[in-house]
Coordinates of C-alpha atoms in Angstrom, one line a residue:
Chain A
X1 CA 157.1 71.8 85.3
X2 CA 155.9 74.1 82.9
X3 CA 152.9 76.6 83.8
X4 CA 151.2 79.3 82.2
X5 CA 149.6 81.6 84.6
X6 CA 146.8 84.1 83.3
X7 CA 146.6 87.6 84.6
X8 CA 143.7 86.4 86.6
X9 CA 145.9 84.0 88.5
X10 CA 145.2 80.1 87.4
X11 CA 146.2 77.9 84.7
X12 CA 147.8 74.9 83.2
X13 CA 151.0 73.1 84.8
X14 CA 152.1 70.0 82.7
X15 CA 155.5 67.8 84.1
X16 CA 158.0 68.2 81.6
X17 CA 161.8 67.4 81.1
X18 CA 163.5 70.4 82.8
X19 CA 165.8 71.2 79.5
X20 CA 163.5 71.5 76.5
X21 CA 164.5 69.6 73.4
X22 CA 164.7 73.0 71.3
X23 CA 165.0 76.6 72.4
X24 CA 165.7 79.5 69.9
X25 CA 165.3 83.5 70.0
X26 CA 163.6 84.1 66.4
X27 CA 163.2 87.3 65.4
X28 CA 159.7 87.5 66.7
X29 CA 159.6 85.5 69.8
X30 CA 161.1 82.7 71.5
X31 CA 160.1 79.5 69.9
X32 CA 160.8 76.1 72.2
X33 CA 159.8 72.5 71.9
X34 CA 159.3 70.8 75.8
X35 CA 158.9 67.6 76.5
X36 CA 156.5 65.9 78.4
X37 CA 155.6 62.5 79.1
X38 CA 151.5 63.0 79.3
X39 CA 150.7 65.0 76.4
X40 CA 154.1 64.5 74.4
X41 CA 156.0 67.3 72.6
X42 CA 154.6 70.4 73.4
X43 CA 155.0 73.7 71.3
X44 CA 155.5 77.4 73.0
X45 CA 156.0 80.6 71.7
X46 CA 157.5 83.4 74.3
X47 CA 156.3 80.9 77.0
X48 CA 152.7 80.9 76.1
X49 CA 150.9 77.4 74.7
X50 CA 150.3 76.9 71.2
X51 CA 150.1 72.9 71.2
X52 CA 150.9 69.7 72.7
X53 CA 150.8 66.3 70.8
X54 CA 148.4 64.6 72.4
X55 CA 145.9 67.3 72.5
X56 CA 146.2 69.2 69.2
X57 CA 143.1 67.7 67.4
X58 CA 140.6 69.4 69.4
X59 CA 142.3 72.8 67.9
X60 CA 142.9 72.1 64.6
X61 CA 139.5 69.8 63.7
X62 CA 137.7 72.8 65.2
X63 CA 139.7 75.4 63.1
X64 CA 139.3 73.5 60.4
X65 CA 136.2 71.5 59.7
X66 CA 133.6 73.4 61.0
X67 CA 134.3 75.8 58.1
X68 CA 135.5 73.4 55.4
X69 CA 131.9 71.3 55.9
X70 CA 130.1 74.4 55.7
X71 CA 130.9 75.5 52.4
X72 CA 130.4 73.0 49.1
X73 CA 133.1 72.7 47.2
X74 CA 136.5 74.3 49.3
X75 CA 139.4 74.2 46.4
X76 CA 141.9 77.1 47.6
X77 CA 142.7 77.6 51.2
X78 CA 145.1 80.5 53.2
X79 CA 146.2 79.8 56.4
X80 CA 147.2 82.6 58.7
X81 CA 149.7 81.9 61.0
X82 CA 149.3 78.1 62.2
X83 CA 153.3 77.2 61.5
X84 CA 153.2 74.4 63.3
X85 CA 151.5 72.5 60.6
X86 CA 148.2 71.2 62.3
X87 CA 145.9 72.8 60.3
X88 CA 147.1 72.8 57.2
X89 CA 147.3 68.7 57.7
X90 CA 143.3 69.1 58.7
X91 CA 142.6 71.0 55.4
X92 CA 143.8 68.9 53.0
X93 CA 141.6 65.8 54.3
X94 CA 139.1 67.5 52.2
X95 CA 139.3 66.0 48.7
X96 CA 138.4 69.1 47.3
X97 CA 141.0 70.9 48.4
X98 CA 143.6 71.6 45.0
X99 CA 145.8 74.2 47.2
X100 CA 146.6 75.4 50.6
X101 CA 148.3 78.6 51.0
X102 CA 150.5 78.8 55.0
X103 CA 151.2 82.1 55.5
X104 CA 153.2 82.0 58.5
X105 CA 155.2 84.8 59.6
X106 CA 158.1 83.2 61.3
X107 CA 160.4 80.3 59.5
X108 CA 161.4 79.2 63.1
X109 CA 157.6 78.1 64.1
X110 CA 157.9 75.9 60.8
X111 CA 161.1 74.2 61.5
X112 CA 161.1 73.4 64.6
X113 CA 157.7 72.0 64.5
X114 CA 158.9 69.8 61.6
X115 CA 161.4 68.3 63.3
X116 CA 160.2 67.6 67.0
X117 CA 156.0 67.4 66.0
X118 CA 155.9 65.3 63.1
X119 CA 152.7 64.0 63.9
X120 CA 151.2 67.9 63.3
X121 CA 153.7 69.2 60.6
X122 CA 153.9 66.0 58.6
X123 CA 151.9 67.1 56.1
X124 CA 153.9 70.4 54.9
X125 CA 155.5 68.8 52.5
X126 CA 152.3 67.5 50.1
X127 CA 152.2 69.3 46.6
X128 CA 149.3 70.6 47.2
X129 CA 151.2 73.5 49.9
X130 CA 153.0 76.1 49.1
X131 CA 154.6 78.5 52.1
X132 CA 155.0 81.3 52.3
X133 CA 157.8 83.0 55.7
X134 CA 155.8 86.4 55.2
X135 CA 153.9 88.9 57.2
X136 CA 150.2 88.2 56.6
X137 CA 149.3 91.8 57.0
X138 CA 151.2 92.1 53.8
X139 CA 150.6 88.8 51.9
X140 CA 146.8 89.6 51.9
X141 CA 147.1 93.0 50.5
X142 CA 146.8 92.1 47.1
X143 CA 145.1 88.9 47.7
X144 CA 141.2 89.3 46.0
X145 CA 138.6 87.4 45.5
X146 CA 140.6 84.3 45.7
X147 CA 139.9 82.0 48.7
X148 CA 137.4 79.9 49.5
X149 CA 138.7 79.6 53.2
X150 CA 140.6 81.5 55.2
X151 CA 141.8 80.3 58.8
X152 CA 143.0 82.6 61.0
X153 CA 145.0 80.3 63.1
X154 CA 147.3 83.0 65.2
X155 CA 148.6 83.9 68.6
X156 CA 146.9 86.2 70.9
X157 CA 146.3 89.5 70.1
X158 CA 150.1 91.0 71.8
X159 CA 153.1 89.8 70.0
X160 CA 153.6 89.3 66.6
X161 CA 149.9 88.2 66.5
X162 CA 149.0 91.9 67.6
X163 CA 148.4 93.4 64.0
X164 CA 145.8 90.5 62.7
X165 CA 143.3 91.7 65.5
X166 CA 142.8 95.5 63.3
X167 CA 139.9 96.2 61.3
X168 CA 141.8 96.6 58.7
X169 CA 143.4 93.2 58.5
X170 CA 139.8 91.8 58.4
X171 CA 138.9 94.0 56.1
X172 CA 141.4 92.7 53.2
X173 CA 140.9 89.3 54.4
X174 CA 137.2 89.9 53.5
X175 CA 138.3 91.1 50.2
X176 CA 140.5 88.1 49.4
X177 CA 137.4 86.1 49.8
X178 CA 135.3 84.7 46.7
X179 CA 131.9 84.7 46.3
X180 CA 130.0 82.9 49.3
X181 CA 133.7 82.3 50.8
X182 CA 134.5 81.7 54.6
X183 CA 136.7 83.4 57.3
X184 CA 137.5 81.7 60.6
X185 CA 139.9 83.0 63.2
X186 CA 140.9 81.8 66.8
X187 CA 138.9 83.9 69.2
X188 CA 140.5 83.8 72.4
X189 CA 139.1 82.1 75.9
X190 CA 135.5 83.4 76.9
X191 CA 136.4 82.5 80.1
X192 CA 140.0 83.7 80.5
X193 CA 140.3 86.4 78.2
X194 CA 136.9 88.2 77.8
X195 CA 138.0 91.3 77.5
X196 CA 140.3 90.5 74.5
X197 CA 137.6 88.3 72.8
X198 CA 134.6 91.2 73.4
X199 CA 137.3 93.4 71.5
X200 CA 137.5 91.2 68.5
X201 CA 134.1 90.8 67.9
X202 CA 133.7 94.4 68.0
X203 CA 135.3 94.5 65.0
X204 CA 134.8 91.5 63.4
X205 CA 131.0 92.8 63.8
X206 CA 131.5 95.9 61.5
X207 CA 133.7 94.0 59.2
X208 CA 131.4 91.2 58.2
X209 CA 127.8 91.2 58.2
X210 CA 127.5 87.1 59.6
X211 CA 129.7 86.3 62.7
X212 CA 128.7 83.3 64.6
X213 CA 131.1 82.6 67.4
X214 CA 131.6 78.8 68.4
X215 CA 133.0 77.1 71.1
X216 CA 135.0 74.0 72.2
X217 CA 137.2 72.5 74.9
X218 CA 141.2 72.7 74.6
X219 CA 142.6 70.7 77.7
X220 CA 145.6 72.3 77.2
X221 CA 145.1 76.5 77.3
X222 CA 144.7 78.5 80.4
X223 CA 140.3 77.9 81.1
X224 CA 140.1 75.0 79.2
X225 CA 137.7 76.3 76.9
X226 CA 138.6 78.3 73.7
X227 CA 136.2 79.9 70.7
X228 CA 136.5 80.6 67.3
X229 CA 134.5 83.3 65.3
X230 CA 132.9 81.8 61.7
X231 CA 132.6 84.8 59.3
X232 CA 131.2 85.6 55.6
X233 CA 129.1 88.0 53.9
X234 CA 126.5 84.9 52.8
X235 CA 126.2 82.5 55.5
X236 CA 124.3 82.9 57.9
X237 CA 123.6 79.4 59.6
X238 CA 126.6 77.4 58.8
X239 CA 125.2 74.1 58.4
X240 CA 126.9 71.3 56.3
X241 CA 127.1 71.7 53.2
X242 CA 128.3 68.8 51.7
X243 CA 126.8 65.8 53.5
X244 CA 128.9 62.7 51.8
X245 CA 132.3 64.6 52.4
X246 CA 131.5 65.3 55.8
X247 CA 130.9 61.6 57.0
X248 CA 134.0 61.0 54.9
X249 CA 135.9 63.7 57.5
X250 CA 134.1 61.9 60.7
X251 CA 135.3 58.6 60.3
X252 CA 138.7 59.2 60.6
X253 CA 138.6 61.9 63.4
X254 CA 138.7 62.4 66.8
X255 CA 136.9 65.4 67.2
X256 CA 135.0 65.7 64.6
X257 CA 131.1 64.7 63.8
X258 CA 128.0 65.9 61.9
X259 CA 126.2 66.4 65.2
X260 CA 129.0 68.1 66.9
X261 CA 128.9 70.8 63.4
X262 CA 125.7 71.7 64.9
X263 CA 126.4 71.7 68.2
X264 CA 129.1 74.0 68.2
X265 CA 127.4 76.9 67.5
X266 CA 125.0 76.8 70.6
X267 CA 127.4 78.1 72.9
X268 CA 126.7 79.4 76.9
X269 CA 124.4 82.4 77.4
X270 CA 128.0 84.5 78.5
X271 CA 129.6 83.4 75.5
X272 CA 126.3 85.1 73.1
X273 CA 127.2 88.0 75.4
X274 CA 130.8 88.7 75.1
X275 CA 130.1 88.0 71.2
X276 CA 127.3 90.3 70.7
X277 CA 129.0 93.3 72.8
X278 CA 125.8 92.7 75.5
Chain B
X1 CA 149.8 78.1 94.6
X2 CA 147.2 75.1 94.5
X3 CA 148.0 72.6 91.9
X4 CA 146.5 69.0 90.8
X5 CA 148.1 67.3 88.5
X6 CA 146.3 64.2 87.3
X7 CA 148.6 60.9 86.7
X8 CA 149.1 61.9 83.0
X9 CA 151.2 64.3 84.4
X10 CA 149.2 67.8 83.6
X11 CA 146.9 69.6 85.1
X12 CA 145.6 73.1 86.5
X13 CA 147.3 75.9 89.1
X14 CA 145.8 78.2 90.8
X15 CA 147.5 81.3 92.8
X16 CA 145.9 81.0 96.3
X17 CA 146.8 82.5 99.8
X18 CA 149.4 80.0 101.5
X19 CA 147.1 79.6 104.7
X20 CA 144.4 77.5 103.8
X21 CA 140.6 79.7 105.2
X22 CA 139.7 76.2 106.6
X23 CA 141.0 73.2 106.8
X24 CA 139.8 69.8 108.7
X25 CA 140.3 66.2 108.5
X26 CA 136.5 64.8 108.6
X27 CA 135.7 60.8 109.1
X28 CA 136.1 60.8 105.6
X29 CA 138.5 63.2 104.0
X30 CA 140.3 66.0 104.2
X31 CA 137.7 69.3 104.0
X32 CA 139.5 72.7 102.6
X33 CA 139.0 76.3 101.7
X34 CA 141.3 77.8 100.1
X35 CA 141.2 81.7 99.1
X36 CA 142.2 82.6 95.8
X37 CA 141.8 86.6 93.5
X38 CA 141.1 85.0 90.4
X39 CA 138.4 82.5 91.1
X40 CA 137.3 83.4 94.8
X41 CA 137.3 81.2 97.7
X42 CA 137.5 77.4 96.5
X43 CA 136.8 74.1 97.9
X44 CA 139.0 70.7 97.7
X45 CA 138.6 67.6 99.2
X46 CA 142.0 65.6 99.8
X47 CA 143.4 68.3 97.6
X48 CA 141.3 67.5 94.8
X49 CA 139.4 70.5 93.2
X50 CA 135.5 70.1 94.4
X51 CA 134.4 73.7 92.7
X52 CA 135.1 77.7 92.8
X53 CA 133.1 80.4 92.9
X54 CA 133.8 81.9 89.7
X55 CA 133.7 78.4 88.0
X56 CA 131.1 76.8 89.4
X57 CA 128.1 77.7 87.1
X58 CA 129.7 75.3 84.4
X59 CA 128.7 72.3 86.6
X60 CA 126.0 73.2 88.1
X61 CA 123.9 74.3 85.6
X62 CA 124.8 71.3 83.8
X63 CA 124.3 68.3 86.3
X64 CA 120.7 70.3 86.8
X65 CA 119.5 72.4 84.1
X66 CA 119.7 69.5 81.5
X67 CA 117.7 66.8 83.2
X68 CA 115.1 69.4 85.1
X69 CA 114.1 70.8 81.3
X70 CA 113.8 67.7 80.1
X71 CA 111.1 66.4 82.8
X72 CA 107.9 67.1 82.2
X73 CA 107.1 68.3 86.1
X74 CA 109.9 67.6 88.5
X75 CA 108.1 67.8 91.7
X76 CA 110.8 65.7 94.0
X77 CA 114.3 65.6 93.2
X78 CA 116.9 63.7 95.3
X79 CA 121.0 65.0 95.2
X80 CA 123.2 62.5 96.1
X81 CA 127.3 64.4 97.3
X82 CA 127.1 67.9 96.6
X83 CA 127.2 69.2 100.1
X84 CA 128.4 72.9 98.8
X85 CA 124.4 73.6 97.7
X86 CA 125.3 74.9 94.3
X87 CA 123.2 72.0 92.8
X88 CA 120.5 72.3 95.1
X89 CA 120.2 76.2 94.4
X90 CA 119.9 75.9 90.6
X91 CA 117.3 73.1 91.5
X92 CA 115.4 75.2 93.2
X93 CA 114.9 77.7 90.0
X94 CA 112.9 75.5 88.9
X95 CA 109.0 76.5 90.0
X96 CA 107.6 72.7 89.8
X97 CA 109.9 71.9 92.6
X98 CA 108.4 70.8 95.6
X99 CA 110.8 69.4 97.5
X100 CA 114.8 68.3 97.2
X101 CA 116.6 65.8 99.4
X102 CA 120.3 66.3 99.6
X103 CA 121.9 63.3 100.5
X104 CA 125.9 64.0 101.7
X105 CA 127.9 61.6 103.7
X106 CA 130.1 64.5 105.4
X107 CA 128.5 66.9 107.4
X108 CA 131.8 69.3 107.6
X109 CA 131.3 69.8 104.0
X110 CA 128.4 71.3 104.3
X111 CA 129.5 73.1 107.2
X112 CA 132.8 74.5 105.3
X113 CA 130.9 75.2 102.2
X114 CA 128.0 77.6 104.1
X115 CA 130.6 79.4 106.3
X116 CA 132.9 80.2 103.1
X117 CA 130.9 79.3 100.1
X118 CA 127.9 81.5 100.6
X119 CA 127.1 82.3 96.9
X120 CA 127.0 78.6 96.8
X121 CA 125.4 76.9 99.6
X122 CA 122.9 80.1 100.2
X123 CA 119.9 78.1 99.2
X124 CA 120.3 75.3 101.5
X125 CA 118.4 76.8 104.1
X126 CA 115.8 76.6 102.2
X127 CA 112.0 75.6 103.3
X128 CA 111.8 73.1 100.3
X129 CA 115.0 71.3 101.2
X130 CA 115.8 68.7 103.6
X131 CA 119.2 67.8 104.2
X132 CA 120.4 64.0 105.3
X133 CA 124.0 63.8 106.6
X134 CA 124.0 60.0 105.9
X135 CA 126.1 57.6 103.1
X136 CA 123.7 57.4 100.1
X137 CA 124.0 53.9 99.7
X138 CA 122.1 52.9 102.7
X139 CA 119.7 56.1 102.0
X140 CA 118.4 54.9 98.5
X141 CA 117.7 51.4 99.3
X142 CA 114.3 51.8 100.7
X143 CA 113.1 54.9 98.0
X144 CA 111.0 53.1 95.5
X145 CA 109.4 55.2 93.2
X146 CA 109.2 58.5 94.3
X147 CA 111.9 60.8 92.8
X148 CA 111.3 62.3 89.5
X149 CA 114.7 63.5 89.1
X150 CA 118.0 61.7 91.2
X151 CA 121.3 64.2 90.6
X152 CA 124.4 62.2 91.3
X153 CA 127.5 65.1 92.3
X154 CA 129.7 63.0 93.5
X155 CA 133.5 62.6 94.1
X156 CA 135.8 60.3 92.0
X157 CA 135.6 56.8 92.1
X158 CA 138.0 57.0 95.1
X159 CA 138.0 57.8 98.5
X160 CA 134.5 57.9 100.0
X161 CA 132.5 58.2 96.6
X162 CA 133.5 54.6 95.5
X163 CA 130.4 53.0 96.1
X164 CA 128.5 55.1 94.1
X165 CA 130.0 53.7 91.5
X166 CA 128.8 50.6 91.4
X167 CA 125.7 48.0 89.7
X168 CA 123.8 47.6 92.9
X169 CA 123.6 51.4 93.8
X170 CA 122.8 52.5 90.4
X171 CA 120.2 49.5 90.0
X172 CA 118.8 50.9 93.6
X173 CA 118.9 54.6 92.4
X174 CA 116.9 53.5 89.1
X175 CA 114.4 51.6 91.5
X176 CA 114.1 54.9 93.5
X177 CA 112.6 56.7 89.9
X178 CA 109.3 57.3 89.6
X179 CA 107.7 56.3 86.0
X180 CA 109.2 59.1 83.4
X181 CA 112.3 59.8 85.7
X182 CA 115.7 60.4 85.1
X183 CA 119.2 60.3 86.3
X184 CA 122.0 62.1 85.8
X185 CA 125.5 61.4 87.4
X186 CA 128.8 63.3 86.9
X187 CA 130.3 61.1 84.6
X188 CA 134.6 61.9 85.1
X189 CA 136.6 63.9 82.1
X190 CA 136.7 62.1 79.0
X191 CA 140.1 63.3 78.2
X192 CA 141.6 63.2 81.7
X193 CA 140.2 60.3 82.9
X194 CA 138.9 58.0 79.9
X195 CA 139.1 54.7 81.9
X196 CA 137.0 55.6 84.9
X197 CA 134.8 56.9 82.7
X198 CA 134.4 53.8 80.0
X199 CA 134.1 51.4 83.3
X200 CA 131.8 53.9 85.0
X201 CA 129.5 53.6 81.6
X202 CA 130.2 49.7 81.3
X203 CA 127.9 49.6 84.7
X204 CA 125.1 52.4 83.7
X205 CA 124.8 50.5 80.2
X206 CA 123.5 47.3 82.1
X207 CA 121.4 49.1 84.2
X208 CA 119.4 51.7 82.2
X209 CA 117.8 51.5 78.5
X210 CA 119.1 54.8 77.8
X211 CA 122.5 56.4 78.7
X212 CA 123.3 59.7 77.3
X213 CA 126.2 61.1 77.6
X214 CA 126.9 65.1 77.7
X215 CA 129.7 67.2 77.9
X216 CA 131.0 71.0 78.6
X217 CA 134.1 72.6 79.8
X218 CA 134.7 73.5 83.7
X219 CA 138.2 75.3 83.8
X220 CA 139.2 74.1 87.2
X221 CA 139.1 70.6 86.7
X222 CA 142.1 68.9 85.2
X223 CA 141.5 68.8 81.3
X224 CA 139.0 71.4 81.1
X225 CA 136.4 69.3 80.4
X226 CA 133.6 66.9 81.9
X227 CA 131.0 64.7 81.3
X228 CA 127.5 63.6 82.5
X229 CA 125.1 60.4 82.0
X230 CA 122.2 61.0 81.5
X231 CA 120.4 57.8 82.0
X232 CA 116.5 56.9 81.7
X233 CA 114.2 53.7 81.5
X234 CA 111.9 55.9 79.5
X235 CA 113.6 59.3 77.9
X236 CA 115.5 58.0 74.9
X237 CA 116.5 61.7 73.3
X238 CA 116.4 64.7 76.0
X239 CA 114.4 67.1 74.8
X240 CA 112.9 70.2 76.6
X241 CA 109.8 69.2 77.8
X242 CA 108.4 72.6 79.6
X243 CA 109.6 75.5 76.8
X244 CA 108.2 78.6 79.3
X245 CA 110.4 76.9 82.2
X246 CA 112.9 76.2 80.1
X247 CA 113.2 80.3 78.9
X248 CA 112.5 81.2 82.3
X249 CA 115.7 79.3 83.8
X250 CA 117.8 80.9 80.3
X251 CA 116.6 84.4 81.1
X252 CA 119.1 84.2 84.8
X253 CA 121.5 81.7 83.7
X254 CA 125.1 81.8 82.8
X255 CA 125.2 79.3 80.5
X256 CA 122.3 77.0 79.8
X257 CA 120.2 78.3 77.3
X258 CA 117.2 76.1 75.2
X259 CA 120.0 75.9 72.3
X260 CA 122.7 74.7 74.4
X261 CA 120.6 72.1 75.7
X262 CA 120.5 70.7 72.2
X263 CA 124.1 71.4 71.8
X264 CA 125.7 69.5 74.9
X265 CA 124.6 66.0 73.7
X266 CA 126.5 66.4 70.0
X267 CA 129.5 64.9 71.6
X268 CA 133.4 64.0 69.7
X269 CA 133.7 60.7 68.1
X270 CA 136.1 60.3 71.4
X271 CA 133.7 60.6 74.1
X272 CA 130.9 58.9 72.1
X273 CA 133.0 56.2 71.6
X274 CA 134.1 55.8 75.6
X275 CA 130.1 55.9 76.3
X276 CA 129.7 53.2 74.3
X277 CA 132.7 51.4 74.8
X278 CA 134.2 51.0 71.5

C-alpha cells in the first residue's frame, strides 16, 4: 500500500505491488516506479506523488492547454522540470508548436519514466524535442526573449524543486519570454498546502503584473484538488485565442474543452483568497 | 488511521484517534464519529466517508448554493439523506426560505451528527425546519407540487440509499416540483465511480427534460472529486436568477461565488460524456 500523508494528517493510499518495479538514489532524490493495479504505473520522487497512468491527463491537459489555447500562434516552448514526459507529449498536439525545450534537472526522472510510463514519455523522442539534464535555475539565465510558453511543471517547493519558487527564478523566466508570451507553473493544493501556495503568489505577484490562478481536480495528490498560476505581462483574461485549433485539442482529449478553458479560472472564494494574499 | 479504498484499489487516509467518539449499529447502518487533528471530528456510515468538518463546505455549498441561485424565489425546499444539517444550514442563508423539510431515514444520524457535528447540524433546530425521520420513498409519494427546490444528499447506491436511485422515486420527486422547480441529487465521482454514475444518469435522462451535470473537488471522498444533476422540466441553462441574493450568499461563503456558479457546469469531455452516456 503506498500512502502519502500530508503534515495535516490525511491523504492518498493506492494498493500496490509491495516491491516497486524500479527504485534508484539519483543525485537529487529517490526516483521509483510502483505498481498498481487501479491507476497503473505510478511515478514518485522521495516518496511524494508526481503521476500515475491512469490519472495523469487531468495534470498535464491542465498544465498545458489552458496556456497553449490562450495564446495565437505557440511555436517555441520550455518546459521546467516535467521529466516524466507528460507535458511535453500535451505541447506538441499543438500544430504550431516547431520546438519544445525539457529542461529537466535530473536524467533519472527521464529514464525511468521512459521505460516503465510509456504512455506519458512516449513522445520524447519526436524531432521537434530537444533535452536538456540541466539545472533550470541556470538554463534560463541567458535565455531572452525567446519562448512563447513556459510551463513550470516542478516538485514542491522543498527538494530540488526548492530554488524555482525565488523571485529571482521568475524574474528570468519573465525575461525569457517574448512579446505577449505566457508563464504557467504548478501552484501547489489550496486545500493542503495553503501556506506554500499564499507564498508563491506573493511573489509571482511582484514579478508579473497578470496572475490568474486556476484550479482543477487531481485524484491522485494529497486534497484532491491542485492549482496552477497563468502569468504574462499582456494577458489579462486568458481566453482562447485560437478557436479552430482549440476544438482540434478537444476532440481528442479527456480533459480538455472550450467551456472548461473558461471555467477554470472561476475558482472558490478561498482559492481568490490565498491567491490575492487576502 | 481511517482509510477507504474504493474497488479500483485507491483511495483516501486519514490519521484519526483509534477509539471511534461514537459508534452504533442503527436499523440501517452502522453510525460513526471518528475524531481526527487535520480535518476535525468526521462522520462514516459502514465506514464510508459521509463528510468532515474541515471538508464539508465543498459539498454543501454545492448540492445548495447552485440550485437556490438559480430559482427565482425558493420559498419551500425539501432535503432528502443529509441528516448531519450541513445542507439544511446553507439552505437556510438563503432569505426567501420559508420553510425546509429534511427527510432522513435514520434518526441516530441525526442524533450522532448534533452531539459531535455541531458546526454542522447547528441549524437544525431551527424554527423554519421540520425534520421527518421516515424513508423518503414513501414520504414523496403524496407531495405534488409544492417544493420549489428538492436536494437529494444521499448515500451510494447501496445499503439503505438504493431506492433513491431509481425511475419511480425520481418520477415521484419530479411530480413533488412545483412549476419552475428544480432538483439536484449527488450524482457519485466521475472518476471513482463512472458506472454508478452513467446508470444513475441513464434513469434521470428519461425522467427530466434537462439534466445538468456539475462538478468540484471534495478531498475526503475517494478521487477527490464529485458530481451533481441538476435536473429541471423547465430550467434548461442554470443561471443566477436573484444577483443581490446571489452576492449576499458569496460575501460568507467559502467557495461559491457568482463566477463559480458559471464555472462548475464547464465539465471534462469525461464527465460530459458519462452524463450523456457516450
Amino acid at each position: 500500500m503506498y500512502k502519502e500523508i500530508t503534515p495535516n494528517g490525511y491523504g492518498i493510499a493506492i494498493e500496490t505491488e509491495e516491491k516497486p518495479l524500479y527504485s534508484a538514489q539519483s543525485e537529487f532524490q529517490k526516483v521509483e516506479i510502483l505498481s498498481s493495479k487501479g491507476l497503473g504505473n505510478i511515478l514518485t520522487l522521495d516518496g511524494l506523488m508526481m503521476t500515475t497512468v491512469e490519472d495523469e491527463f487531468f495534470y498535464h491537459e491542465m498544465i498545458s492547454h489552458i496556456p497553449l489555447c490562450s495564446h495565437p500562434c505557440p511555436e517555441r516552448v520550455l518546459v521546467i522540470g516535467g521529466g516524466d514526459g507528460g507535458t511535453v507529449r500535451e505541447v506538441l498536439r499543438h500544430k504550431t508548436v516547431k520546438s519544445v525545450e525539457l529542461c529537466e534537472i535530473d536524467g533519472l526522472v527521464i529514464e525511468a519514466s521512459r521505460k516503465f510510463l510509456p504512455s506519458i514519455a512516449g513522445k520524447l523522442d519526436d524531432e521537434r524535442v530537444s533535452i536538456y539534464v540541466e539545472d533550470a535555475i541556470e538554463y534560463i539565465k541567458d535565455k531572452k526573449a525567446c519562448y512563447d510558453v513556459v510551463l513550470i511543471d516542478s516538485t514542491d517547493p522543498m527538494g530540488p524543486g526548492e530554488g524555482l519558487f525565488t523571485e529571482e527564478f521568475y524574474t528570468n523566466v519573465k525575461n525569457s519570454l517574448k512579446e505577449g508570451g505566457i508563464i504557467v507553473a504548478q501552484s501547489e493544493s489550496p486545500f493542503a498546502n495553503p501556506k506554500e501556495m499564499r507564498m508563491m503568489y506573493r511573489l509571482l505577484n511582484k514579478v508579473f503584473k497578470h496572475v490568474k490562478p486556476y484550479a482543477g481536480p487531481i485524484p491522485t495528490y494529497p486534497g484532491g484538488y491542485w492549482s496552477w498560476a497563468f502569468c504574462s505581462e499582456t494577458v489579462d483574461t486568458p481566453v482562447i485565442q485560437d478557436t479552430q485549433r482549440a476544438k482540434e485539442i478537444e476532440k481528442k482529449s479527456k480533459l480538455y474543452n472550450t467551456d472548461l478553458h473558461e471555467g477554470v479560472f472561476k475558482v472558490p472564494n478561498f482559492v481568490r483568497n490565498i491567491a490575492q494574499d487576502v
